[in-house]
Amino acid sequence: MLRLPAQITLSEARQVRDTLLSQIGAESGADLVLDASALTQVDSATLAVLLACRRQAQGRRWVVQGAPAQLGDLARLYGVEGLLGLQAPAAQSSAV
């Protein structure tokens, strides 16, 4: 499991992306699970980082667990929700 930091905004995006791409390349398993439960600050740069990581995953099963509502809202706004495999935290996913 790969863990996302608390913040992925424009100022952190390049470093976070490079770190995650390196970790994804080192992962030998078929499934990739990213833990987004620590994320508290996101913007469009977060989506760019996640999409770059998704490309690097090259067809492997991909899940982003614990995605905060703000990330889901942003992904829907940009029309990339289906590409990211977002799963909301348990408390949010039961809300209607």
N, CA, C and O atoms as a DFTB+ gen file, in Angstrom:
384 C
 N C O
     1  1       0.849      -1.181       0.000
     2  2       0.000       0.000       0.000
     3  2       0.892       1.240       0.000
     4  3       1.857       1.336       0.758
     5  1       0.542       2.179      -0.867
     6  2       1.258       3.446      -0.929
     7  2       0.424       4.499      -0.218
     8  3      -0.794       4.555      -0.389
     9  1       1.077       5.328       0.574
    10  2       0.361       6.337       1.342
    11  2       0.589       7.724       0.742
    12  3       1.720       8.123       0.467
    13  1      -0.501       8.438       0.550
    14  2      -0.415       9.806       0.059
    15  2      -0.196      10.742       1.241
    16  3      -0.674      10.471       2.342
    17  1       0.519      11.834       1.023
    18  2       0.747      12.794       2.108
    19  2      -0.519      13.598       2.407
    20  3      -1.527      13.460       1.714
    21  1      -0.459      14.421       3.423
    22  2      -1.615      15.220       3.829
    23  2      -1.967      16.289       2.808
    24  3      -3.100      16.770       2.770
    25  1      -1.006      16.658       1.987
    26  2      -1.237      17.765       1.067
    27  2      -0.571      17.468      -0.271
    28  3       0.614      17.139      -0.327
    29  1      -1.339      17.586      -1.340
    30  2      -0.770      17.531      -2.685
    31  2      -1.373      18.698      -3.448
    32  3      -2.446      18.584      -4.041
    33  1      -0.672      19.814      -3.424
    34  2      -1.077      20.989      -4.174
    35  2       0.051      21.318      -5.149
    36  3       1.047      20.596      -5.206
    37  1      -0.089      22.368      -5.893
    38  2       0.878      22.700      -6.930
    39  2       2.307      22.736      -6.399
    40  3       3.225      22.294      -7.089
    41  1       2.514      23.248      -5.200
    42  2       3.877      23.378      -4.676
    43  2       4.521      22.030      -4.337
    44  3       5.747      21.926      -4.354
    45  1       3.741      21.009      -4.034
    46  2       4.286      19.691      -3.687
    47  2       4.175      18.675      -4.823
    48  3       4.770      17.600      -4.747
    49  1       3.432      18.997      -5.859
    50  2       3.044      18.010      -6.868
    51  2       4.225      17.277      -7.493
    52  3       4.209      16.048      -7.562
    53  1       5.229      17.982      -7.941
    54  2       6.355      17.334      -8.630
    55  2       7.070      16.343      -7.725
    56  3       7.352      15.216      -8.132
    57  1       7.363      16.759      -6.501
    58  2       8.071      15.869      -5.575
    59  2       7.226      14.643      -5.230
    60  3       7.734      13.522      -5.221
    61  1       5.948      14.850      -4.948
    62  2       5.053      13.734      -4.609
    63  2       4.930      12.791      -5.802
    64  3       5.001      11.572      -5.647
    65  1       4.745      13.360      -6.989
    66  2       4.634      12.528      -8.204
    67  2       5.880      11.671      -8.399
    68  3       5.778      10.465      -8.628
    69  1       7.049      12.287      -8.308
    70  2       8.290      11.541      -8.517
    71  2       8.460      10.429      -7.488
    72  3       8.885       9.324      -7.824
    73  1       8.130      10.723      -6.252
    74  2       8.224       9.714      -5.191
    75  2       7.259       8.557      -5.455
    76  3       7.640       7.390      -5.360
    77  1       6.017       8.885      -5.785
    78  2       5.025       7.839      -6.038
    79  2       5.366       7.013      -7.275
    80  3       5.208       5.792      -7.259
    81  1       5.827       7.655      -8.340
    82  2       6.194       6.916      -9.544
    83  2       7.325       5.943      -9.256
    84  3       7.335       4.827      -9.774
    85  1       8.262       6.357      -8.446
    86  2       9.363       5.476      -8.052
    87  2       8.837       4.287      -7.250
    88  3       9.251       3.150      -7.477
    89  1       7.936       4.545      -6.323
    90  2       7.368       3.471      -5.514
    91  2       6.533       2.514      -6.354
    92  3       6.574       1.302      -6.144
    93  1       5.779       3.056      -7.302
    94  2       4.960       2.203      -8.170
    95  2       5.856       1.308      -9.021
    96  3       5.562       0.129      -9.219
    97  1       6.936       1.869      -9.515
    98  2       7.879       1.073     -10.297
    99  2       8.520      -0.039      -9.491
   100  3       8.865      -1.087     -10.037
   101  1       8.679       0.182      -8.198
   102  2       9.303      -0.821      -7.326
   103  2       8.311      -1.872      -6.840
   104  3       8.724      -2.946      -6.402
   105  1       7.005      -1.583      -6.910
   106  2       5.980      -2.530      -6.467
   107  2       5.932      -3.716      -7.413
   108  3       5.793      -3.536      -8.623
   109  1       6.043      -4.910      -6.885
   110  2       6.036      -6.096      -7.745
   111  2       4.645      -6.722      -7.859
   112  3       4.394      -7.494      -8.785
   113  1       3.746      -6.403      -6.939
   114  2       2.410      -6.996      -6.953
   115  2       1.559      -6.457      -8.084
   116  3       1.848      -5.393      -8.633
   117  1       0.535      -7.169      -8.425
   118  2      -0.346      -6.765      -9.514
   119  2      -1.268      -5.623      -9.099
   120  3      -1.574      -4.751      -9.912
   121  1      -1.710      -5.618      -7.854
   122  2      -2.653      -4.599      -7.391
   123  2      -1.917      -3.418      -6.784
   124  3      -0.908      -3.588      -6.100
   125  1      -2.427      -2.221      -7.037
   126  2      -1.872      -1.019      -6.421
   127  2      -2.972      -0.353      -5.609
   128  3      -4.043      -0.039      -6.128
   129  1      -2.694      -0.145      -4.344
   130  2      -3.645       0.510      -3.451
   131  2      -2.957       1.746      -2.890
   132  3      -1.885       1.663      -2.290
   133  1      -3.590       2.881      -3.096
   134  2      -3.091       4.129      -2.544
   135  2      -4.000       4.527      -1.389
   136  3      -5.223       4.542      -1.532
   137  1      -3.415       4.843      -0.265
   138  2      -4.160       5.271       0.912
   139  2      -4.202       6.793       0.919
   140  3      -3.181       7.450       1.124
   141  1      -5.387       7.349       0.694
   142  2      -5.563       8.800       0.642
   143  2      -6.173       9.355       1.923
   144  3      -6.586      10.514       1.959
   145  1      -6.234       8.551       2.961
   146  2      -6.927       8.974       4.187
   147  2      -6.258      10.158       4.878
   148  3      -6.915      10.863       5.644
   149  1      -4.976      10.396       4.632
   150  2      -4.294      11.531       5.258
   151  2      -4.505      12.835       4.498
   152  3      -4.233      13.910       5.034
   153  1      -4.985      12.759       3.259
   154  2      -5.145      13.962       2.434
   155  2      -6.121      14.949       3.063
   156  3      -7.263      14.604       3.366
   157  1      -5.660      16.171       3.252
   158  2      -6.521      17.225       3.764
   159  2      -6.572      18.412       2.814
   160  3      -7.539      19.174       2.839
   161  1      -5.550      18.589       1.974
   162  2      -5.523      19.690       1.013
   163  2      -5.265      19.139      -0.366
   164  3      -4.253      18.480      -0.603
   165  1      -6.192      19.410      -1.287
   166  2      -6.057      18.953      -2.666
   167  2      -6.432      20.087      -3.609
   168  3      -7.177      20.999      -3.249
   169  1      -5.904      20.009      -4.816
   170  2      -6.329      20.902      -5.889
   171  2      -6.137      20.153      -7.196
   172  3      -5.911      18.943      -7.180
   173  1      -6.221      20.832      -8.313
   174  2      -6.117      20.143      -9.594
   175  2      -4.766      19.460      -9.770
   176  3      -4.666      18.496     -10.528
   177  1      -3.732      19.931      -9.093
   178  2      -2.423      19.275      -9.146
   179  2      -2.498      17.868      -8.554
   180  3      -1.774      16.973      -8.990
   181  1      -3.359      17.672      -7.574
   182  2      -3.553      16.345      -6.989
   183  2      -4.043      15.380      -8.057
   184  3      -3.562      14.252      -8.159
   185  1      -5.007      15.836      -8.852
   186  2      -5.520      14.995      -9.928
   187  2      -4.425      14.668     -10.934
   188  3      -4.322      13.531     -11.395
   189  1      -3.610      15.654     -11.273
   190  2      -2.521      15.430     -12.223
   191  2      -1.548      14.381     -11.693
   192  3      -1.098      13.517     -12.446
   193  1      -1.225      14.449     -10.417
   194  2      -0.322      13.469      -9.805
   195  2      -0.942      12.076      -9.858
   196  3      -0.283      11.113     -10.250
   197  1      -2.193      11.971      -9.470
   198  2      -2.857      10.663      -9.465
   199  2      -2.991      10.093     -10.875
   200  3      -2.839       8.888     -11.071
   201  1      -3.271      10.943     -11.850
   202  2      -3.375      10.456     -13.230
   203  2      -2.022       9.995     -13.764
   204  3      -1.958       9.014     -14.504
   205  1      -0.947      10.681     -13.403
   206  2       0.392      10.240     -13.803
   207  2       0.712       8.879     -13.187
   208  3       1.296       8.012     -13.837
   209  1       0.326       8.707     -11.943
   210  2       0.548       7.425     -11.261
   211  2      -0.300       6.326     -11.900
   212  3       0.148       5.190     -12.058
   213  1      -1.516       6.680     -12.258
   214  2      -2.407       5.704     -12.898
   215  2      -1.811       5.221     -14.215
   216  3      -1.853       4.028     -14.517
   217  1      -1.255       6.147     -15.004
   218  2      -0.583       5.760     -16.252
   219  2       0.580       4.823     -15.982
   220  3       0.770       3.842     -16.702
   221  1       1.359       5.119     -14.948
   222  2       2.513       4.291     -14.589
   223  2       2.071       2.884     -14.181
   224  3       2.814       1.920     -14.365
   225  1       0.892       2.772     -13.640
   226  2       0.393       1.468     -13.184
   227  2       0.148       0.509     -14.343
   228  3       0.126      -0.705     -14.142
   229  1      -0.034       1.025     -15.535
   230  2      -0.145       0.243     -16.768
   231  2      -1.024      -0.996     -16.660
   232  3      -0.546      -2.125     -16.758
   233  1      -2.307      -0.766     -16.458
   234  2      -3.268      -1.854     -16.491
   235  2      -3.417      -2.665     -15.212
   236  3      -4.295      -3.525     -15.133
   237  1      -2.589      -2.413     -14.218
   238  2      -2.766      -3.126     -12.947
   239  2      -4.020      -2.626     -12.251
   240  3      -4.446      -1.490     -12.455
   241  1      -4.608      -3.486     -11.425
   242  2      -5.757      -3.061     -10.620
   243  2      -5.306      -1.892      -9.761
   244  3      -4.216      -1.911      -9.189
   245  1      -6.149      -0.881      -9.677
   246  2      -5.788       0.394      -9.045
   247  2      -6.932       0.857      -8.165
   248  3      -8.070       0.943      -8.628
   249  1      -6.653       1.157      -6.911
   250  2      -7.668       1.659      -5.996
   251  2      -7.055       2.769      -5.152
   252  3      -5.930       2.650      -4.667
   253  1      -7.814       3.850      -4.986
   254  2      -7.420       4.917      -4.067
   255  2      -8.410       4.858      -2.910
   256  3      -9.568       5.249      -3.056
   257  1      -7.953       4.371      -1.764
   258  2      -8.817       4.199      -0.589
   259  2      -8.807       5.442       0.282
   260  3      -7.815       6.167       0.357
   261  1      -9.941       5.670       0.940
   262  2     -10.028       6.751       1.916
   263  2      -9.994       8.132       1.292
   264  3      -9.573       9.092       1.938
   265  1     -10.431       8.248       0.049
   266  2     -10.394       9.539      -0.645
   267  2     -11.326      10.541       0.028
   268  3     -12.500      10.240       0.240
   269  1     -10.825      11.721       0.366
   270  2     -11.698      12.726       0.976
   271  2     -12.733      13.223      -0.035
   272  3     -12.514      13.148      -1.244
   273  1     -13.845      13.721       0.461
   274  2     -14.934      14.197      -0.396
   275  2     -14.455      15.264      -1.373
   276  3     -14.899      15.296      -2.520
   277  1     -13.566      16.125      -0.935
   278  2     -13.055      17.196      -1.796
   279  2     -12.364      16.620      -3.036
   280  3     -12.501      17.167      -4.130
   281  1     -11.631      15.532      -2.874
   282  2     -10.956      14.905      -4.011
   283  2     -11.976      14.305      -4.970
   284  3     -11.837      14.435      -6.186
   285  1     -12.991      13.654      -4.436
   286  2     -14.050      13.098      -5.265
   287  2     -14.796      14.184      -6.027
   288  3     -15.100      14.020      -7.209
   289  1     -15.088      15.285      -5.359
   290  2     -15.776      16.405      -6.010
   291  2     -14.941      16.972      -7.152
   292  3     -15.463      17.259      -8.230
   293  1     -13.664      17.130      -6.914
   294  2     -12.765      17.663      -7.925
   295  2     -12.644      16.704      -9.111
   296  3     -12.632      17.140     -10.263
   297  1     -12.556      15.415      -8.835
   298  2     -12.469      14.414      -9.904
   299  2     -13.732      14.416     -10.758
   300  3     -13.656      14.295     -11.981
   301  1     -14.892      14.554     -10.122
   302  2     -16.156      14.633     -10.865
   303  2     -16.205      15.899     -11.721
   304  3     -16.635      15.856     -12.873
   305  1     -15.770      17.011     -11.163
   306  2     -15.754      18.279     -11.882
   307  2     -14.909      18.185     -13.151
   308  3     -15.283      18.725     -14.192
   309  1     -13.777      17.504     -13.061
   310  2     -12.873      17.365     -14.208
   311  2     -13.206      16.148     -15.076
   312  3     -12.572      15.947     -16.112
   313  1     -14.176      15.342     -14.680
   314  2     -14.582      14.195     -15.473
   315  2     -13.602      13.028     -15.462
   316  3     -13.557      12.251     -16.416
   317  1     -12.816      12.894     -14.392
   318  2     -11.827      11.818     -14.322
   319  2     -12.105      10.838     -13.180
   320  3     -11.266       9.998     -12.853
   321  1     -13.262      10.953     -12.593
   322  2     -13.622      10.125     -11.445
   323  2     -13.436       8.630     -11.734
   324  3     -12.886       7.899     -10.911
   325  1     -13.896       8.183     -12.903
   326  2     -13.805       6.768     -13.248
   327  2     -12.385       6.282     -13.454
   328  3     -12.109       5.097     -13.268
   329  1     -11.490       7.155     -13.829
   330  2     -10.095       6.771     -14.055
   331  2      -9.328       6.558     -12.762
   332  3      -8.349       5.812     -12.738
   333  1      -9.758       7.199     -11.697
   334  2      -8.955       7.212     -10.475
   335  2      -9.261       6.092      -9.489
   336  3      -8.451       5.840      -8.597
   337  1     -10.384       5.419      -9.611
   338  2     -10.701       4.330      -8.687
   339  2     -10.846       4.793      -7.255
   340  3     -10.388       4.124      -6.329
   341  1     -11.487       5.945      -7.071
   342  2     -11.623       6.522      -5.729
   343  2     -12.617       5.750      -4.884
   344  3     -13.696       5.385      -5.351
   345  1     -12.247       5.509      -3.651
   346  2     -13.138       4.927      -2.656
   347  2     -13.162       5.867      -1.467
   348  3     -12.127       6.152      -0.864
   349  1     -14.352       6.347      -1.134
   350  2     -14.501       7.286      -0.016
   351  2     -14.276       6.567       1.312
   352  3     -14.410       5.346       1.388
   353  1     -13.936       7.319       2.356
   354  2     -13.849       6.717       3.685
   355  2     -15.190       6.092       4.056
   356  3     -16.230       6.524       3.561
   357  1     -15.176       5.098       4.908
   358  2     -16.380       4.353       5.273
   359  2     -17.492       5.260       5.774
   360  3     -18.651       5.038       5.422
   361  1     -17.196       6.254       6.567
   362  2     -18.221       7.135       7.114
   363  2     -18.912       7.935       6.023
   364  3     -20.104       8.219       6.136
   365  1     -18.197       8.304       4.973
   366  2     -18.780       9.091       3.890
   367  2     -19.497       8.229       2.881
   368  3     -20.490       8.662       2.296
   369  1     -19.017       7.010       2.662
   370  2     -19.577       6.184       1.603
   371  2     -20.996       5.719       1.918
   372  3     -21.723       5.323       1.006
   373  1     -21.405       5.757       3.170
   374  2     -22.756       5.326       3.507
   375  2     -23.757       6.470       3.404
   376  3     -24.964       6.241       3.480
   377  1     -23.276       7.692       3.232
   378  2     -24.176       8.839       3.120
   379  2     -24.880       8.823       1.770
   380  3     -24.326       8.366       0.770
   381  1     -26.107       9.328       1.759
   382  2     -26.895       9.356       0.515
   383  2     -26.904      10.728      -0.062
   384  3     -27.514      10.955      -1.107
